[in-house]
């Protein structure tokens, strides 16, 4: 089965997710620039989620570029990932409206965690689909980023009820860690 | 006529449908995790519809992969299917907000039923378009899933006014039945 | 310049337009099936617009399939068409909420008229872009549908302040006239 | 790395941005045509932003058509551009609802400015990615449009607190200046 439509569909869903998050930036009541100030946490929360969805799109792009076959399981693993990504607008809005509150910060981290797990499952399904000659298996290598991220989110979620700002800092730092595109896969593609 | 744009347009519409359903998950009023509890039925209803739209996308994908020609009738049969799928966000939200109420459960089942009928019509239009050498005709075979689903939805709708939870159980079980991708078509593609 | 991205972008915009119209179908207040009754005009208005957007997508698809070149003017003529199509959700919602009121019915017809004019402009721009060997020019022929539609919408708009239902009937009949796909272009493609 | 998915993803996001802006055109309260009058500033603001997003799509299309390679930096420069474009619906709605107020006019211009800067950054990243043989570098030439636009937006933003209408006039005139597609790139493509 070709991967073209899987890529096209994922691109569509991810494009919509990244764009509808901005609908949470409600038009301010007044018309002075100071009316924008209360929106700052919503905007910051939007920026963080925009970066995260961008990271997922980038990595998804890289990952599929070294795959040749897509199995039925991979299709569903992909939909599973898209499901968790589709909850980003919800947790983004909730955290944005309740800056530094423990509940929304924990929910935000939990969705990040589930998306990371779903991404890992998709990776495994794609490796299995390509069989012994999977270029993706070699490209991933030890995959320390993919393995440490869920742990970091888990630590973040655990810390929300003590110091929510530390959790949010962990989410930001993990995003920064991923901002560097995956050189390992780029190398494989270059060859 | 090529099928490329038909696939692209369907992917676009289905991607939007699957994503705007999440807009019904309104940001909760409070900021404690317990504020999420009343959202549980809305979330469950979203999960069920997400799976259904995923199933339709998967099957649509499989079905078109064995077709060669697309006729004018098939274009309209496809739009007809997309119309019923576009009502999913509406019935999903209504059932989610009124968990276990007979009316919304019946409406949800009725839209499932119409989408299943529309899918069957599209299948027939595609078989006719490909003529005698239609690979789809052979791939479908007896099509017991496609034939039993409308019957199951009909039973579900009929039961809503007696026991809505049985209807919802039927919707869930029918989804599970479809989760297994269509091996028959996969076999044809593999050849 | 290739036409691939023009088609992809148009497909994206049209897919979103056709889908966000359904957002006007607000979740009903109650949970009995009778709560759906007041939604009937909104739903009918949605069905009509869904069919119209479907017609535009179908004809756009046919038209571009016989074109070879896309000029800068054609890109802007296409955006101009998409602009008027993007107003469909607005007029659809307004007419749906004020069934048989003259104002919304006139506004609906005016947007139909402008979209028809914009489609004609795009057609001319594509014919010019392909030059003397334009297959589209031959395919269109006398184009009685394209020429009569704006006149019909104009008559509809004029009649809204006398009998709105006649205007709405004209909109429906014109849609039915277009439902038949353009055999002239299909013939050219077949050759 | 191929540019196909970058184009597809950008098309998706831009298509959604251009379409969700219309959601700000809220259904009017009454049902007489005069109920449309208060919507005029919102509509004008929508038209201006529609033209701007159309310009960005057109130029993005042209720019990528002469590129061969896409680097990791270009992917992120592209997401950065999409981020600023995604704020258009927000500033469009705010300016539309507070016609001629200084604050929203300044915010609108500031987002235009940032999008122009982001476009310039993307251009540079694409030139670097293609290396010495970059066709884009030659196609851009002196790039007086790209260089003068940020300056014009900056002047506009500065003037908003003195005469907002002059700022808005500058935004309109700059859009008109861009409406002419980039002949330089068209020439390169033609060769």
XYZ file of C-alpha atoms in Angstrom:
764
model
C 0.000 0.000 0.000
C 1.327 3.429 -0.909
C 2.155 6.032 1.691
C 1.007 9.004 -0.406
C -2.512 9.229 0.909
C -1.370 8.587 4.495
C 0.945 11.577 4.225
C -1.727 13.721 2.569
C -4.342 12.883 5.187
C -1.928 13.459 8.095
C -0.843 16.767 6.571
C -4.477 17.809 6.327
C -5.331 16.900 9.914
C -2.135 18.444 11.313
C -2.679 21.631 9.259
C -6.179 21.958 10.685
C -5.053 21.265 14.263
C -2.277 23.857 14.080
C -4.691 26.432 12.679
C -7.815 25.969 14.791
C -5.765 26.461 17.958
C -5.643 30.133 16.993
C -9.447 30.324 17.302
C -8.901 30.332 21.082
C -7.335 33.774 20.714
C -10.707 35.498 21.103
C -11.079 39.064 19.860
C -10.425 41.330 22.872
C -13.248 43.364 24.370
C -11.755 46.852 24.154
C -9.856 48.530 21.363
C -6.756 49.750 23.177
C -3.510 47.809 22.922
C -3.708 47.130 26.668
C -6.670 44.856 25.888
C -4.079 42.459 24.499
C -2.292 42.040 27.846
C -4.721 39.484 29.327
C -4.256 37.446 26.154
C -0.533 36.969 26.806
C -0.840 33.553 28.525
C -3.220 32.313 25.805
C -0.760 33.484 23.159
C 2.240 31.895 24.901
C 0.335 28.646 25.279
C -0.537 28.858 21.550
C 3.119 29.433 20.612
C 4.228 26.375 22.613
C 1.584 24.148 21.029
C 2.316 25.546 17.559
C 5.968 24.568 18.039
C 4.975 21.103 19.295
C 2.641 20.438 16.364
C 5.370 21.746 14.051
C 7.839 19.307 15.616
C 5.411 16.419 15.105
C 4.835 17.405 11.496
C 8.579 17.699 10.860
C 9.388 14.357 12.474
C 6.425 12.640 10.808
C 7.693 14.006 7.505
C 11.217 12.725 8.153
C 10.062 9.357 9.438
C 7.822 8.572 6.468
C 10.457 9.702 3.981
C 12.550 6.631 4.855
C 9.622 4.176 4.842
C 8.530 2.153 1.848
C 5.499 0.203 2.978
C 2.486 1.129 5.077
C 0.500 -1.646 6.737
C -3.036 -1.628 8.095
C -1.612 -1.431 11.630
C 0.465 1.592 10.640
C -2.656 3.319 9.300
C -4.358 2.866 12.647
C -1.242 3.768 14.635
C -1.192 6.968 12.591
C -4.844 7.719 13.359
C -4.101 7.050 17.026
C -1.339 9.666 16.923
C -3.653 12.131 15.159
C -6.255 11.549 17.865
C -3.916 12.719 20.624
C -2.685 15.625 18.514
C -6.323 16.628 17.987
C -6.634 17.158 21.748
C -3.877 19.821 21.667
C -6.307 22.693 20.913
C -8.374 21.683 23.944
C -5.524 21.473 26.478
C -3.830 24.521 24.935
C -6.939 26.634 25.462
C -7.469 25.339 28.988
C -3.875 25.961 30.061
C -3.892 29.355 28.323
C -6.975 30.492 30.186
C -5.724 29.241 33.562
C -2.070 30.095 33.496
C -0.023 28.273 36.146
C -3.027 26.342 37.480
C -2.056 22.714 38.293
C -5.046 20.947 36.649
C -4.745 22.348 33.121
C -0.932 22.068 33.262
C -1.248 18.374 34.161
C -3.808 17.793 31.397
C -1.522 19.518 28.882
C 1.384 17.295 29.901
C -0.750 14.151 29.850
C -1.749 14.800 26.230
C 1.918 15.481 25.334
C 2.790 12.161 26.978
C 0.112 10.221 25.112
C 1.122 11.810 21.780
C 4.752 10.807 22.430
C 3.672 7.244 23.199
C 1.466 7.174 20.083
C 4.388 8.421 17.981
C 6.582 5.628 19.325
C 3.895 3.036 18.497
C 3.634 4.405 14.939
C 7.414 4.176 14.602
C 7.346 0.512 15.628
C 4.459 -0.258 13.261
C 6.356 1.339 10.360
C 9.518 -0.610 11.191
C 7.549 -3.872 11.249
C 5.824 -2.990 7.947
C 9.155 -2.475 6.169
C 10.506 -5.727 7.538
C 14.173 -6.641 7.804
C 15.337 -3.976 5.358
C 13.742 -1.132 7.320
C 15.826 2.010 6.823
C 13.912 3.611 9.665
C 15.238 1.087 12.209
C 18.802 2.040 11.359
C 17.991 5.738 11.207
C 16.534 5.856 14.700
C 19.483 4.182 16.399
C 19.377 4.482 20.156
C 16.604 7.102 19.907
C 17.455 8.842 23.166
C 15.139 11.764 22.350
C 12.160 9.521 21.723
C 12.858 7.572 24.898
C 13.542 10.521 27.202
C 10.579 12.665 26.135
C 7.808 10.532 27.680
C 9.865 10.355 30.895
C 10.225 14.144 30.912
C 6.484 14.671 30.355
C 5.747 12.194 33.132
C 8.027 14.101 35.508
C 6.330 17.321 34.410
C 2.851 15.979 35.090
C 3.948 14.686 38.500
C 5.392 18.084 39.420
C 2.316 20.134 38.405
C 0.689 19.770 41.791
C 3.812 21.009 43.548
C 5.120 23.741 41.198
C 3.179 24.112 37.903
C 5.779 26.500 36.477
C 8.479 23.805 36.686
C 6.225 21.487 34.669
C 5.699 24.173 32.057
C 9.447 24.799 31.941
C 10.005 21.089 31.296
C 7.481 21.187 28.423
C 9.325 24.166 26.906
C 12.783 22.598 27.292
C 11.645 19.308 25.779
C 10.281 21.241 22.793
C 13.633 23.019 22.403
C 15.407 19.641 22.504
C 13.275 18.507 19.545
C 13.588 21.724 17.543
C 16.807 20.414 16.075
C 15.624 18.251 13.141
C 16.583 14.606 13.198
C 20.068 14.578 11.630
C 20.182 10.783 11.790
C 17.307 10.453 9.345
C 18.629 13.321 7.203
C 21.875 11.396 6.843
C 20.056 8.256 5.704
C 18.040 10.264 3.173
C 21.197 11.959 1.851
C 22.803 8.609 1.085
C -11.114 10.943 -15.469
C -8.353 10.555 -12.906
C -9.070 9.667 -9.304
C -6.294 11.828 -7.831
C -8.350 14.929 -7.175
C -11.279 12.877 -5.879
C -8.974 11.309 -3.288
C -7.409 14.673 -2.420
C -10.770 16.387 -1.989
C -12.188 13.514 0.089
C -9.057 13.495 2.258
C -9.472 17.225 2.830
C -13.129 17.003 3.803
C -12.621 13.934 6.026
C -9.589 15.563 7.707
C -11.687 18.632 8.515
C -14.635 16.582 9.767
C -12.444 14.496 12.079
C -10.815 17.636 13.463
C -13.736 20.022 13.938
C -15.516 17.431 16.060
C -12.986 18.265 18.752
C -14.298 21.842 18.862
C -17.268 20.434 20.789
C -14.887 19.715 23.685
C -15.447 23.172 25.161
C -12.855 24.520 27.602
C -14.135 23.654 31.104
C -15.288 26.399 33.439
C -13.053 25.715 36.428
C -9.368 24.877 36.605
C -9.357 21.735 38.732
C -9.053 18.327 37.121
C -12.550 17.501 38.394
C -13.849 20.054 35.878
C -13.022 17.424 33.255
C -15.462 14.872 34.677
C -18.626 16.331 33.064
C -16.787 16.227 29.748
C -16.416 12.431 29.867
C -19.541 11.642 27.766
C -18.568 14.319 25.204
C -15.084 12.805 25.018
C -16.377 9.235 24.678
C -18.755 10.326 21.961
C -15.823 12.062 20.226
C -13.674 8.922 20.448
C -16.423 6.793 18.881
C -16.928 9.244 16.012
C -13.174 9.634 15.527
C -12.926 5.861 15.108
C -15.876 5.827 12.693
C -14.450 8.614 10.532
C -11.085 6.802 10.648
C -12.784 3.616 9.450
C -14.442 5.472 6.589
C -11.148 7.067 5.590
C -9.355 3.695 5.722
C -12.008 1.891 3.698
C -12.312 4.768 1.216
C -8.548 4.608 0.799
C -8.617 0.832 0.214
C -11.598 0.971 -2.113
C -10.163 3.657 -4.401
C -6.780 1.940 -4.531
C -8.304 -0.864 -6.628
C -10.322 1.448 -8.912
C -9.111 2.787 -12.225
C -11.875 5.027 -13.507
C -14.088 7.587 -11.817
C -17.356 8.546 -13.490
C -19.539 11.602 -12.990
C -21.957 9.460 -10.962
C -19.112 8.305 -8.733
C -18.136 11.942 -8.087
C -21.647 12.673 -6.891
C -21.937 9.421 -4.949
C -18.729 10.474 -3.203
C -20.120 13.931 -2.377
C -23.255 12.229 -1.071
C -21.115 10.126 1.286
C -19.212 13.238 2.410
C -22.519 14.973 3.122
C -23.557 12.323 5.637
C -20.077 12.214 7.158
C -20.285 16.006 7.564
C -23.255 15.526 9.894
C -21.120 13.440 12.302
C -19.895 16.488 14.273
C -23.512 17.562 14.805
C -24.848 14.211 16.046
C -21.642 13.560 18.004
C -22.037 16.808 19.908
C -25.734 16.234 20.530
C -25.254 12.675 21.821
C -22.239 13.767 23.872
C -24.198 16.492 25.624
C -27.199 14.250 26.293
C -25.646 10.951 27.202
C -28.078 8.025 27.063
C -31.007 10.177 25.897
C -33.073 8.363 23.236
C -33.430 11.248 20.722
C -29.746 12.056 20.186
C -28.845 8.344 20.217
C -31.397 7.711 17.475
C -30.143 10.685 15.438
C -26.560 9.438 15.791
C -27.572 5.993 14.532
C -29.630 7.423 11.684
C -26.610 9.352 10.376
C -24.445 6.206 10.715
C -27.094 4.337 8.720
C -27.247 6.950 5.956
C -23.438 7.075 5.710
C -23.336 3.271 5.372
C -25.968 3.408 2.624
C -24.061 6.229 0.879
C -20.862 4.180 1.053
C -22.616 1.232 -0.551
C -23.945 3.482 -3.355
C -20.429 4.834 -3.983
C -19.106 1.264 -4.139
C -21.689 0.370 -6.788
C -20.942 3.524 -8.795
C -17.226 2.712 -8.786
C -17.864 -0.881 -9.870
C -20.024 0.336 -12.759
C -17.383 2.920 -13.745
C -14.671 0.268 -14.016
C -16.916 -1.995 -16.062
C -16.455 -5.725 -16.513
C -12.829 -5.736 -15.375
C -13.618 -4.117 -12.018
C -11.103 -5.358 -9.451
C -13.327 -3.876 -6.746
C -16.197 -6.230 -7.569
C -13.971 -9.242 -6.975
C -12.378 -7.708 -3.897
C -15.670 -7.109 -2.135
C -16.967 -10.641 -2.569
C -19.993 -11.355 -0.442
C -19.388 -8.148 1.564
C -21.040 -9.369 4.733
C -19.699 -6.402 6.726
C -21.105 -3.859 4.306
C -24.449 -5.649 4.250
C -24.802 -6.260 7.991
C -23.799 -2.764 9.152
C -26.917 -0.921 7.929
C -29.055 -3.655 9.494
C -27.202 -3.271 12.796
C -27.616 0.520 12.777
C -31.310 0.096 11.985
C -31.720 -2.262 14.945
C -29.819 0.236 17.087
C -32.059 3.134 16.073
C -35.163 1.038 16.729
C -33.918 0.103 20.207
C -33.054 3.672 21.290
C -36.548 4.355 22.597
C -36.466 1.202 24.703
C -32.856 1.026 25.971
C -30.528 3.730 24.538
C -27.452 2.068 26.015
C -28.055 -1.076 23.944
C -28.140 1.087 20.804
C -24.853 2.730 21.794
C -23.348 -0.689 22.491
C -24.367 -1.789 18.986
C -22.688 1.306 17.494
C -19.485 0.483 19.403
C -19.499 -3.208 18.436
C -20.099 -2.400 14.760
C -17.129 -0.029 14.860
C -14.971 -2.773 16.382
C -16.086 -5.149 13.617
C -14.785 -2.647 11.039
C -11.537 -1.837 12.823
C -9.940 -4.819 11.143
C -8.870 -3.454 7.741
C -10.328 -5.103 4.679
C -7.974 -8.055 4.069
C -9.840 -8.952 0.880
C -8.823 -5.701 -0.789
C -5.317 -5.879 0.684
C -4.926 -9.278 -0.976
C -5.979 -7.890 -4.369
C -3.562 -4.991 -4.002
C -0.727 -7.333 -3.050
C -1.180 -9.333 -6.246
C 3.420 27.273 -14.451
C 1.957 23.979 -13.338
C -1.652 23.621 -12.313
C -1.031 21.067 -9.554
C -0.752 23.466 -6.647
C -3.673 25.569 -7.938
C -5.852 22.456 -7.853
C -4.537 21.416 -4.436
C -5.114 24.853 -2.922
C -8.609 25.146 -4.423
C -9.473 21.658 -3.191
C -8.329 22.670 0.294
C -10.355 25.876 0.392
C -13.465 24.256 -1.111
C -13.191 21.312 1.306
C -13.078 23.716 4.245
C -15.966 25.839 2.940
C -18.195 22.794 2.416
C -17.399 21.539 5.923
C -17.565 24.689 8.056
C -21.072 25.368 6.785
C -22.167 22.484 8.995
C -20.986 24.421 12.062
C -24.147 26.524 11.658
C -26.159 23.440 12.617
C -25.964 24.296 16.305
C -26.598 21.518 18.851
C -30.289 21.737 19.781
C -31.308 22.822 23.256
C -33.431 19.859 24.298
C -32.846 16.148 23.861
C -36.080 15.032 22.232
C -36.236 14.458 18.486
C -38.741 17.319 18.235
C -35.842 19.657 19.099
C -34.637 18.964 15.558
C -37.749 20.453 13.934
C -36.696 24.133 14.215
C -33.407 23.144 12.550
C -35.163 22.021 9.361
C -34.731 25.330 7.461
C -31.057 25.526 8.517
C -30.549 21.947 7.314
C -32.328 22.562 3.989
C -30.272 25.685 3.438
C -27.135 23.629 4.231
C -28.136 20.910 1.754
C -28.657 23.478 -1.030
C -25.274 25.115 -0.383
C -23.554 21.726 -0.088
C -24.897 20.846 -3.531
C -23.803 24.218 -4.942
C -20.268 23.915 -3.551
C -20.193 20.338 -4.854
C -21.196 21.597 -8.312
C -18.452 24.212 -8.239
C -15.891 21.622 -7.191
C -17.028 19.215 -9.912
C -16.986 21.850 -12.648
C -13.663 23.287 -11.431
C -12.257 19.757 -11.568
C -13.566 19.224 -15.125
C -12.451 22.628 -16.335
C -8.874 22.333 -15.097
C -8.548 18.787 -16.438
C -8.554 20.169 -20.007
C -6.199 23.081 -19.278
C -2.451 22.958 -19.713
C -1.164 26.333 -18.572
C -2.048 28.558 -15.638
C -1.195 32.253 -15.843
C -0.846 34.824 -13.081
C -4.250 36.231 -14.047
C -5.788 32.778 -13.758
C -4.331 32.409 -10.233
C -6.048 35.632 -9.186
C -9.263 34.810 -11.042
C -9.253 31.552 -9.072
C -8.751 33.362 -5.751
C -11.573 35.720 -6.744
C -13.867 32.717 -7.245
C -12.772 31.245 -3.898
C -13.559 34.577 -2.228
C -17.212 34.461 -3.304
C -17.464 30.770 -2.435
C -16.096 31.612 1.024
C -19.158 33.807 1.611
C -21.490 30.807 1.141
C -21.332 29.767 4.839
C -22.363 33.301 5.818
C -25.365 33.635 3.490
C -26.332 29.990 4.081
C -26.536 30.572 7.823
C -28.428 33.833 7.448
C -31.012 32.369 5.042
C -31.290 29.234 7.176
C -32.078 31.233 10.303
C -34.586 33.493 8.556
C -36.395 31.150 6.247
C -38.401 32.929 3.516
C -37.309 36.405 4.640
C -36.561 38.635 1.607
C -33.242 40.123 2.801
C -31.306 36.901 3.445
C -32.786 35.310 0.312
C -31.566 38.255 -1.766
C -28.104 38.126 -0.152
C -27.892 34.375 -0.861
C -28.770 34.957 -4.509
C -26.346 37.860 -4.832
C -23.437 35.679 -3.652
C -24.543 32.918 -6.081
C -24.543 35.535 -8.843
C -21.085 36.843 -7.991
C -19.668 33.295 -7.789
C -21.125 32.523 -11.232
C -19.571 35.702 -12.644
C -16.234 34.847 -10.988
C -16.360 31.345 -12.483
C -16.918 32.830 -15.938
C -13.949 35.187 -15.476
C -11.750 32.239 -14.428
C -12.880 30.306 -17.512
C -11.879 33.212 -19.771
C -8.514 33.597 -18.017
C -7.785 29.879 -18.494
C -8.743 30.035 -22.185
C -6.427 33.005 -22.704
C -3.608 31.233 -20.824
C -3.805 28.163 -23.094
C -3.831 30.358 -26.211
C -5.063 29.276 -29.635
C -4.924 25.566 -28.876
C -7.203 25.839 -25.830
C -9.156 22.615 -25.454
C -11.380 24.388 -22.947
C -12.648 26.861 -25.550
C -13.882 24.036 -27.735
C -15.233 22.081 -24.767
C -17.419 24.919 -23.550
C -19.110 25.564 -26.878
C -22.111 27.816 -26.585
C -22.103 27.425 -22.789
C -25.821 28.006 -22.337
C -25.675 26.851 -18.695
C -22.907 29.275 -17.807
C -24.703 32.107 -19.560
C -28.199 31.445 -18.238
C -27.239 30.910 -14.566
C -26.304 34.528 -13.758
C -29.514 35.670 -15.460
C -31.530 33.204 -13.348
C -29.863 34.351 -10.117
C -30.524 37.966 -11.091
C -34.205 37.208 -11.665
C -34.251 35.382 -8.325
C -32.733 38.319 -6.458
C -35.193 40.722 -8.107
C -38.145 38.539 -7.101
C -37.128 38.152 -3.432
C -38.941 41.304 -2.371
C -42.143 40.133 -4.010
C -42.184 36.365 -3.319
C -39.046 35.005 -1.606
C -40.119 31.389 -2.118
C -40.053 31.834 -5.908
C -36.460 33.079 -5.623
C -35.519 30.042 -3.528
C -37.233 27.770 -6.047
C -35.140 29.348 -8.816
C -31.953 28.701 -6.805
C -32.949 25.049 -6.374
C -33.877 24.550 -10.036
C -30.631 26.147 -11.233
C -28.701 23.767 -8.965
C -30.594 20.802 -10.449
C -29.743 22.051 -13.954
C -26.045 21.908 -13.021
C -26.175 18.536 -11.246
C -25.681 16.831 -14.584
C -21.897 16.873 -15.049
C -20.561 18.660 -18.103
C -20.705 15.970 -20.787
C -19.043 18.311 -23.294
C -15.831 18.373 -21.258
C -16.079 14.646 -20.489
C -16.164 13.990 -24.226
C -13.023 16.058 -24.788
C -11.239 14.245 -21.964
C -12.293 10.868 -23.335
C -10.686 11.647 -26.698
C 14.583 16.365 1.054
C 11.673 16.860 -1.311
C 9.580 19.992 -1.328
C 6.280 18.261 -2.124
C 5.079 17.794 1.428
C 6.248 21.284 2.421
C 4.072 22.727 -0.338
C 1.137 20.470 0.554
C 1.309 21.354 4.253
C 1.651 25.088 3.547
C -1.265 24.941 1.113
C -3.342 23.242 3.780
C -2.546 25.771 6.497
C -2.982 28.773 4.164
C -6.284 27.374 2.851
C -7.569 27.048 6.417
C -6.372 30.516 7.422
C -8.027 32.166 4.417
C -11.274 30.346 5.135
C -11.644 30.623 8.911
C -11.331 34.389 8.667
C -14.834 34.357 7.241
C -16.139 32.894 10.509
C -15.768 36.413 11.946
C -18.600 37.509 9.653
C -21.224 36.627 12.266
C -24.808 36.078 11.119
C -26.604 39.438 11.553
C -29.291 39.801 14.190
C -32.182 41.002 12.036
C -33.377 39.827 8.651
C -33.519 43.080 6.686
C -30.723 43.958 4.301
C -29.923 46.974 6.502
C -28.675 44.468 9.117
C -25.690 44.000 6.807
C -24.567 47.639 7.088
C -22.788 47.294 10.468
C -20.877 44.355 8.959
C -19.260 46.557 6.279
C -16.009 47.236 8.204
C -15.693 43.536 9.116
C -16.206 42.621 5.453
C -13.693 45.218 4.208
C -11.156 44.000 6.737
C -11.832 40.423 5.551
C -11.336 41.413 1.899
C -7.983 43.059 2.689
C -6.743 40.018 4.616
C -8.048 37.636 1.941
C -6.001 39.550 -0.635
C -2.924 39.490 1.640
C -3.163 35.752 2.263
C -3.730 35.264 -1.474
C -0.568 37.288 -2.178
C 1.418 35.161 0.270
C 0.117 31.962 -1.293
C 0.912 33.214 -4.807
C 4.428 34.324 -3.894
C 5.080 31.159 -1.863
C 3.985 29.156 -4.894
C 6.290 31.117 -7.213
C 9.233 31.016 -4.817
C 9.125 27.252 -4.259
C 8.692 26.557 -7.972
C 12.301 27.663 -8.557
C 13.759 25.817 -5.551
C 15.188 22.328 -5.661
C 16.195 21.513 -2.099
C 14.524 22.109 1.240
C 16.680 22.076 4.377
C 15.681 21.611 8.002
C 16.108 25.356 8.536
C 13.795 26.071 5.611
C 11.144 23.795 7.143
C 11.257 25.820 10.350
C 11.446 29.155 8.530
C 8.298 28.048 6.711
C 6.533 27.148 9.965
C 7.602 30.538 11.340
C 5.935 32.246 8.367
C 2.795 30.138 8.847
C 2.715 31.150 12.512
C 2.457 34.858 11.669
C -0.054 34.171 8.905
C -2.129 32.225 11.448
C -2.524 35.433 13.461
C -4.225 37.176 10.508
C -7.736 35.970 11.473
C -7.222 37.416 14.964
C -6.026 40.893 13.894
C -8.509 40.950 11.004
C -11.410 40.372 13.362
C -10.142 42.924 15.890
C -9.597 45.641 13.269
C -12.926 44.805 11.620
C -14.836 45.215 14.857
C -13.084 48.471 15.804
C -12.812 50.279 12.525
C -10.303 53.163 12.575
C -9.292 52.527 16.200
C -5.494 52.960 16.665
C -4.807 49.806 18.735
C -6.249 47.174 16.377
C -4.830 49.003 13.339
C -1.368 48.904 14.914
C -1.734 45.208 15.793
C -2.827 44.442 12.224
C 0.219 46.229 10.834
C 2.560 44.579 13.327
C 1.441 41.107 12.186
C 1.845 42.179 8.529
C 5.359 43.343 9.401
C 6.296 40.101 11.143
C 4.900 38.009 8.271
C 6.972 40.044 5.791
C 10.103 39.514 7.907
C 9.330 35.782 8.196
C 8.900 35.572 4.414
C 12.287 37.204 3.923
C 13.897 34.728 6.359
C 12.319 31.804 4.469
C 13.648 33.219 1.187
C 17.171 33.345 2.612
C 16.906 29.815 4.022
C 15.787 28.495 0.622
C 18.647 30.306 -1.155
C 21.155 28.791 1.279
C 19.614 25.317 0.845
C 20.015 25.426 -2.942
C 23.606 26.597 -2.632
C 25.588 28.353 -5.333
C 23.277 27.324 -8.148
C 20.174 28.840 -6.502
C 17.773 29.971 -9.229
C 15.845 31.873 -6.565
C 18.787 34.167 -5.814
C 18.912 35.291 -9.432
C 15.128 35.497 -9.694
C 14.773 37.860 -6.757
C 17.325 40.368 -7.985
C 17.264 43.610 -6.072
C 13.919 42.637 -4.479
C 12.711 46.210 -3.958
C 9.177 44.992 -3.110
C 10.393 42.630 -0.414
C 12.642 45.300 1.038
C 10.180 48.195 0.935
C 7.166 46.317 2.375
C 8.457 45.955 5.963
C 9.434 49.635 5.897
C 5.939 50.574 4.724
C 4.281 48.467 7.431
C 6.573 50.039 10.028
C 5.585 53.525 8.871
C 1.946 52.425 8.971
C 2.216 51.122 12.541
C 3.971 54.323 13.634
C 1.236 56.471 12.101
C -1.696 54.578 13.666
C -1.660 56.677 16.813
C -1.796 59.883 14.787
C -4.138 59.009 11.883
C -5.263 55.337 11.760
C -6.822 55.778 8.302
C -3.443 56.682 6.806
C -2.040 53.441 8.223
C -4.900 51.456 6.717
C -4.379 53.239 3.380
C -0.714 52.195 3.475
C -1.729 48.561 4.115
C -4.106 48.692 1.112
C -1.549 50.334 -1.202
C 1.155 47.834 -0.240
C -1.263 44.999 -1.062
C -1.967 46.569 -4.460
C 1.777 46.813 -5.106
C 2.034 43.038 -4.536
C -1.032 42.088 -6.540
C 1.095 42.040 -9.667
C 2.635 38.549 -9.618
C 6.399 38.336 -9.567
C 7.341 38.580 -13.258
C 11.008 38.021 -12.418
C 10.324 34.514 -11.165
C 7.856 33.832 -13.995
C 10.639 34.665 -16.450
C 13.015 32.216 -14.791
C 10.372 29.493 -14.858
C 9.609 30.164 -18.531
C 13.244 29.599 -19.486
